[in-house]
GROMACS .gro file of C-alpha atoms in nm:
model
  286
    1MET     CA    1   0.000   0.000   0.000
    2ALA     CA    2   0.150   0.334  -0.107
    3VAL     CA    3   0.179   0.606   0.160
    4VAL     CA    4   0.133   0.956   0.016
    5SER     CA    5   0.097   1.315   0.140
    6PRO     CA    6  -0.116   1.504  -0.113
    7ALA     CA    7  -0.165   1.799   0.123
    8SER     CA    8   0.023   1.914   0.433
    9THR     CA    9   0.347   1.793   0.589
   10ALA     CA   10   0.310   1.500   0.827
   11LYS     CA   11   0.521   1.439   1.137
   12ALA     CA   12   0.781   1.176   1.054
   13GLU     CA   13   0.746   1.000   1.388
   14LEU     CA   14   0.369   0.962   1.342
   15VAL     CA   15   0.413   0.830   0.989
   16ALA     CA   16   0.669   0.580   1.120
   17ALA     CA   17   0.430   0.464   1.394
   18GLY     CA   18   0.144   0.431   1.145
   19VAL     CA   19   0.358   0.240   0.897
   20GLU     CA   20   0.465   0.000   1.171
   21ASN     CA   21   0.104  -0.063   1.275
   22LEU     CA   22   0.007  -0.124   0.912
   23ARG     CA   23   0.290  -0.378   0.886
   24GLU     CA   24   0.169  -0.552   1.201
   25PHE     CA   25  -0.176  -0.563   1.043
   26GLY     CA   26  -0.031  -0.749   0.744
   27TYR     CA   27   0.033  -0.474   0.490
   28GLU     CA   28   0.354  -0.380   0.311
   29PRO     CA   29   0.354   0.003   0.318
   30VAL     CA   30   0.560   0.179   0.050
   31VAL     CA   31   0.643   0.533   0.160
   32MET     CA   32   0.648   0.741  -0.159
   33PRO     CA   33   0.941   0.978  -0.225
   34HIS     CA   34   0.772   1.300  -0.113
   35ALA     CA   35   0.548   1.162   0.163
   36LEU     CA   36   0.775   1.312   0.430
   37SER     CA   37   0.865   1.633   0.246
   38HIS     CA   38   0.860   1.969   0.425
   39GLY     CA   39   0.760   2.281   0.233
   40PRO     CA   40   0.711   2.498   0.055
   41LEU     CA   41   0.502   2.661   0.327
   42TYR     CA   42   0.296   2.391   0.502
   43TYR     CA   43   0.285   2.161   0.198
   44ALA     CA   44   0.448   1.818   0.167
   45GLY     CA   45   0.639   1.925  -0.142
   46THR     CA   46   0.534   2.121  -0.447
   47ALA     CA   47   0.208   2.039  -0.625
   48GLU     CA   48   0.410   1.869  -0.899
   49GLU     CA   49   0.595   1.653  -0.646
   50ARG     CA   50   0.280   1.555  -0.463
   51VAL     CA   51   0.093   1.464  -0.781
   52ALA     CA   52   0.397   1.269  -0.904
   53ASP     CA   53   0.370   1.047  -0.595
   54LEU     CA   54   0.001   0.987  -0.662
   55HIS     CA   55   0.057   0.905  -1.028
   56ALA     CA   56   0.347   0.671  -0.945
   57ALA     CA   57   0.136   0.491  -0.685
   58PHE     CA   58  -0.152   0.436  -0.926
   59ALA     CA   59   0.078   0.332  -1.211
   60ASP     CA   60   0.273   0.074  -1.006
   61LYS     CA   61   0.114  -0.266  -1.067
   62SER     CA   62   0.267  -0.404  -0.746
   63ILE     CA   63   0.073  -0.153  -0.533
   64ASP     CA   64  -0.286  -0.243  -0.446
   65GLY     CA   65  -0.391   0.071  -0.260
   66VAL     CA   66  -0.304   0.430  -0.172
   67ILE     CA   67  -0.336   0.575   0.178
   68CYS     CA   68  -0.274   0.934   0.287
   69THR     CA   69  -0.064   1.034   0.587
   70ARG     CA   70  -0.277   1.330   0.697
   71GLY     CA   71  -0.499   1.609   0.564
   72GLY     CA   72  -0.443   1.979   0.625
   73TRP     CA   73  -0.453   2.176   0.302
   74GLY     CA   74  -0.324   2.117  -0.049
   75SER     CA   75  -0.516   1.846  -0.236
   76ALA     CA   76  -0.714   2.100  -0.437
   77GLU     CA   77  -0.389   2.221  -0.597
   78LEU     CA   78  -0.346   1.878  -0.754
   79LEU     CA   79  -0.678   1.863  -0.936
   80PRO     CA   80  -0.570   2.040  -1.259
   81LEU     CA   81  -0.260   1.816  -1.272
   82LEU     CA   82  -0.421   1.474  -1.229
   83ASP     CA   83  -0.395   1.229  -1.519
   84ARG     CA   84  -0.747   1.097  -1.573
   85ALA     CA   85  -0.646   0.830  -1.825
   86LEU     CA   86  -0.374   0.693  -1.596
   87ILE     CA   87  -0.599   0.668  -1.293
   88CYS     CA   88  -0.898   0.527  -1.480
   89ALA     CA   89  -0.672   0.260  -1.629
   90ASN     CA   90  -0.531   0.164  -1.289
   91PRO     CA   91  -0.820   0.168  -1.038
   92LYS     CA   92  -0.724   0.085  -0.681
   93VAL     CA   93  -0.821   0.161  -0.322
   94PHE     CA   94  -0.768   0.523  -0.215
   95VAL     CA   95  -0.798   0.608   0.156
   96GLY     CA   96  -0.808   0.950   0.321
   97TYR     CA   97  -1.037   1.213   0.469
   98SER     CA   98  -1.060   1.583   0.554
   99ASP     CA   99  -0.878   1.786   0.284
  100HIS     CA  100  -0.875   1.477   0.062
  101THR     CA  101  -1.250   1.518   0.012
  102THR     CA  102  -1.148   1.708  -0.303
  103LEU     CA  103  -0.967   1.400  -0.433
  104HIS     CA  104  -1.258   1.170  -0.344
  105ALA     CA  105  -1.488   1.400  -0.544
  106TRP     CA  106  -1.247   1.409  -0.840
  107PHE     CA  107  -1.207   1.031  -0.846
  108TRP     CA  108  -1.585   0.994  -0.848
  109ASN     CA  109  -1.660   1.273  -1.096
  110GLU     CA  110  -1.390   1.176  -1.344
  111CYS     CA  111  -1.343   0.800  -1.305
  112ARG     CA  112  -1.645   0.674  -1.110
  113LEU     CA  113  -1.382   0.528  -0.879
  114PRO     CA  114  -1.515   0.412  -0.539
  115THR     CA  115  -1.291   0.535  -0.257
  116VAL     CA  116  -1.260   0.500   0.119
  117TYR     CA  117  -1.324   0.793   0.352
  118GLY     CA  118  -1.134   0.656   0.644
  119PRO     CA  119  -0.828   0.637   0.870
  120MET     CA  120  -0.493   0.782   0.762
  121VAL     CA  121  -0.139   0.679   0.848
  122ALA     CA  122  -0.020   0.960   1.077
  123ALA     CA  123  -0.361   1.073   1.199
  124ASP     CA  124  -0.511   0.735   1.292
  125TRP     CA  125  -0.295   0.428   1.223
  126SER     CA  126  -0.026   0.580   1.446
  127ARG     CA  127  -0.255   0.522   1.746
  128LYS     CA  128  -0.351   0.180   1.880
  129ASP     CA  129  -0.717   0.286   1.911
  130GLY     CA  130  -0.725   0.506   1.603
  131VAL     CA  131  -0.890   0.266   1.359
  132ASP     CA  132  -1.225   0.087   1.364
  133LEU     CA  133  -1.100  -0.247   1.236
  134ARG     CA  134  -1.439  -0.402   1.157
  135THR     CA  135  -1.538  -0.135   0.904
  136TRP     CA  136  -1.182  -0.120   0.766
  137ARG     CA  137  -1.182  -0.494   0.699
  138ALA     CA  138  -1.527  -0.477   0.539
  139VAL     CA  139  -1.446  -0.185   0.307
  140VAL     CA  140  -1.077  -0.231   0.227
  141GLU     CA  141  -1.046  -0.609   0.242
  142GLY     CA  142  -1.402  -0.717   0.160
  143GLU     CA  143  -1.423  -0.916   0.483
  144GLY     CA  144  -1.783  -0.926   0.602
  145GLU     CA  145  -2.071  -0.694   0.525
  146TRP     CA  146  -2.027  -0.323   0.582
  147SER     CA  147  -2.272  -0.139   0.806
  148VAL     CA  148  -2.267   0.135   1.068
  149GLY     CA  149  -2.515   0.220   1.339
  150ALA     CA  150  -2.542   0.257   1.716
  151GLU     CA  151  -2.210   0.080   1.782
  152GLU     CA  152  -2.043   0.350   1.572
  153ASP     CA  153  -2.229   0.620   1.772
  154MET     CA  154  -2.477   0.696   1.492
  155TYR     CA  155  -2.833   0.785   1.589
  156ALA     CA  156  -3.145   0.891   1.402
  157VAL     CA  157  -3.257   1.252   1.420
  158ARG     CA  158  -3.534   1.189   1.170
  159GLU     CA  159  -3.652   0.839   1.077
  160GLY     CA  160  -3.704   0.711   0.726
  161LYS     CA  161  -3.572   0.451   0.483
  162VAL     CA  162  -3.401   0.541   0.156
  163GLU     CA  163  -3.140   0.410  -0.087
  164GLY     CA  164  -2.871   0.594  -0.277
  165ARG     CA  165  -2.508   0.637  -0.374
  166LEU     CA  166  -2.294   0.712  -0.069
  167LEU     CA  167  -2.100   1.034  -0.133
  168GLY     CA  168  -1.966   1.328   0.066
  169GLY     CA  169  -1.687   1.402   0.309
  170CYS     CA  170  -1.564   1.716   0.481
  171LEU     CA  171  -1.831   1.986   0.473
  172ALA     CA  172  -1.590   2.278   0.434
  173MET     CA  173  -1.418   2.117   0.135
  174LEU     CA  174  -1.744   2.032  -0.039
  175GLN     CA  175  -1.863   2.388   0.009
  176ALA     CA  176  -1.532   2.538  -0.105
  177ALA     CA  177  -1.551   2.346  -0.434
  178LEU     CA  178  -1.886   2.494  -0.533
  179GLY     CA  179  -1.852   2.712  -0.840
  180THR     CA  180  -1.537   2.531  -0.957
  181PRO     CA  181  -1.506   2.259  -1.224
  182TRP     CA  182  -1.428   2.010  -0.947
  183ALA     CA  183  -1.741   2.041  -0.731
  184LEU     CA  184  -1.891   1.705  -0.637
  185LYS     CA  185  -2.143   1.595  -0.901
  186ILE     CA  186  -2.451   1.420  -0.765
  187ASP     CA  187  -2.660   1.297  -1.057
  188GLU     CA  188  -2.850   1.007  -0.900
  189PRO     CA  189  -3.019   0.931  -0.568
  190CYS     CA  190  -2.763   0.986  -0.294
  191VAL     CA  191  -2.702   0.938   0.077
  192LEU     CA  192  -2.479   1.231   0.170
  193PHE     CA  193  -2.222   1.208   0.450
  194LEU     CA  194  -2.094   1.532   0.606
  195GLU     CA  195  -1.836   1.582   0.881
  196ASP     CA  196  -1.584   1.847   0.985
  197ILE     CA  197  -1.367   1.982   1.266
  198GLY     CA  198  -1.376   2.311   1.458
  199VAL     CA  199  -1.695   2.430   1.289
  200LYS     CA  200  -1.938   2.629   1.503
  201PRO     CA  201  -2.315   2.576   1.487
  202TYR     CA  202  -2.381   2.889   1.280
  203GLN     CA  203  -2.110   2.780   1.035
  204TRP     CA  204  -2.271   2.438   0.991
  205ASP     CA  205  -2.597   2.621   0.929
  206ARG     CA  206  -2.439   2.856   0.673
  207MET     CA  207  -2.245   2.590   0.481
  208ILE     CA  208  -2.532   2.341   0.461
  209GLN     CA  209  -2.758   2.619   0.336
  210HIS     CA  210  -2.495   2.700   0.074
  211LEU     CA  211  -2.499   2.338  -0.044
  212ARG     CA  212  -2.878   2.349  -0.058
  213TYR     CA  213  -2.896   2.678  -0.249
  214ALA     CA  214  -2.631   2.555  -0.494
  215GLY     CA  215  -2.847   2.252  -0.578
  216LEU     CA  216  -2.612   1.993  -0.431
  217LEU     CA  217  -2.893   1.840  -0.224
  218ASP     CA  218  -3.142   1.806  -0.510
  219GLN     CA  219  -3.073   1.432  -0.551
  220VAL     CA  220  -2.996   1.365  -0.185
  221ARG     CA  221  -3.241   1.124  -0.020
  222GLY     CA  222  -3.076   1.085   0.321
  223ILE     CA  223  -2.813   1.272   0.522
  224VAL     CA  224  -2.562   1.135   0.772
  225LEU     CA  225  -2.373   1.385   0.987
  226GLY     CA  226  -2.055   1.280   1.161
  227ASP     CA  227  -1.933   1.286   1.519
  228MET     CA  228  -1.956   1.648   1.630
  229SER     CA  229  -1.728   1.623   1.934
  230SER     CA  230  -1.441   1.784   1.740
  231ASN     CA  231  -1.665   2.080   1.659
  232VAL     CA  232  -1.833   2.190   1.982
  233GLU     CA  233  -1.836   2.129   2.356
  234PRO     CA  234  -2.102   1.888   2.487
  235LYS     CA  235  -2.311   2.180   2.616
  236GLU     CA  236  -2.341   2.315   2.258
  237MET     CA  237  -2.437   1.984   2.097
  238ALA     CA  238  -2.811   2.055   2.110
  239LEU     CA  239  -2.757   2.394   1.947
  240LEU     CA  240  -2.549   2.240   1.670
  241GLU     CA  241  -2.813   1.976   1.601
  242SER     CA  242  -3.081   2.246   1.587
  243ALA     CA  243  -2.864   2.457   1.355
  244CYS     CA  244  -2.823   2.167   1.113
  245LEU     CA  245  -3.197   2.096   1.115
  246HIS     CA  246  -3.264   2.464   1.053
  247ALA     CA  247  -3.036   2.453   0.749
  248LEU     CA  248  -3.223   2.146   0.624
  249GLN     CA  249  -3.569   2.301   0.632
  250GLY     CA  250  -3.764   2.152   0.346
  251PHE     CA  251  -3.549   1.839   0.330
  252ASN     CA  252  -3.783   1.548   0.397
  253GLY     CA  253  -3.550   1.250   0.406
  254PRO     CA  254  -3.399   1.070   0.706
  255ILE     CA  255  -3.122   1.244   0.900
  256ALA     CA  256  -2.871   1.079   1.131
  257MET     CA  257  -2.586   1.215   1.340
  258GLY     CA  258  -2.287   1.105   1.545
  259LEU     CA  259  -2.116   0.864   1.305
  260ARG     CA  260  -1.758   0.813   1.424
  261CYS     CA  261  -1.579   0.883   1.097
  262GLY     CA  262  -1.327   1.147   0.990
  263HIS     CA  263  -1.212   1.395   1.253
  264VAL     CA  264  -1.264   1.171   1.555
  265GLN     CA  265  -1.069   1.086   1.868
  266ARG     CA  266  -1.084   0.707   1.844
  267GLY     CA  267  -1.199   0.418   1.629
  268ASN     CA  268  -1.219   0.601   1.295
  269CYS     CA  269  -1.471   0.417   1.077
  270SER     CA  270  -1.418   0.350   0.706
  271MET     CA  271  -1.686   0.469   0.462
  272PRO     CA  272  -1.724   0.312   0.115
  273LEU     CA  273  -1.780   0.626  -0.093
  274GLY     CA  274  -1.935   0.545  -0.430
  275SER     CA  275  -2.117   0.238  -0.300
  276TRP     CA  276  -2.492   0.195  -0.320
  277VAL     CA  277  -2.628   0.193   0.035
  278THR     CA  278  -2.952   0.168   0.229
  279MET     CA  279  -3.020   0.414   0.510
  280ASP     CA  280  -3.282   0.315   0.766
  281GLY     CA  281  -3.296   0.583   1.032
  282GLY     CA  282  -2.977   0.547   1.233
  283VAL     CA  283  -2.839   0.250   1.037
  284LEU     CA  284  -2.645   0.254   0.710
  285ARG     CA  285  -2.577  -0.065   0.511
  286GLN     CA  286  -2.397  -0.143   0.189
   0.00000   0.00000   0.00000
């Protein structure tokens, strides 16, 4: 599995710890040439260097998957440089979250490539409790059926049963892409997953409304919001939930919250973006 840094610089010691845990789990991590680069600025190398690592990872027939070290900022710079023909001809597992929402959207828009919104090397695999192994095995290795629900801290805010293509990611990145050629394209029934970090209730309200006004929710049948503990203190949780519901006025589908995926403190769940799923209140199944 290739280890890449498409965005910000990762701490070498955390990458080393994550690589060691991946090895113990049975993988053979290949740290790409610029995965530990520092600069310019906060980037892990220039845009050309970072995209070269991605292209090399996809082109290498001996590599089965690509996993990011961390997020931060920088993946959007790579979008004009990505080689669509190369990636479409060499489909493989891609794992990351946060800033890499832009890459997930590109892979889906351009290649219809399913990807994994899930634990990264430095951010999650470096910690013994950083990865939810059941959902990882189901999504990445095809071991068992994939589902999430109460055990993954997900609960229904509004009941209902729908089906659709699972898409989404980091709210701020999805919103930032609106008006660009690389905005996520939703052209069929969809279950939309949204999560973020350090976003206040009024900002959730504003950004979700922006998605709605831009038409991104027109095909959305159900919405799953992530674990909000990295956004607000427990005393503000009710306000945040109310703010999200306010932003979703007129949306009649099921809504769930709390899913432990993305910017979380433990047991980061893996989400099979691009898969067809069923949402039944607070349960999501592939």
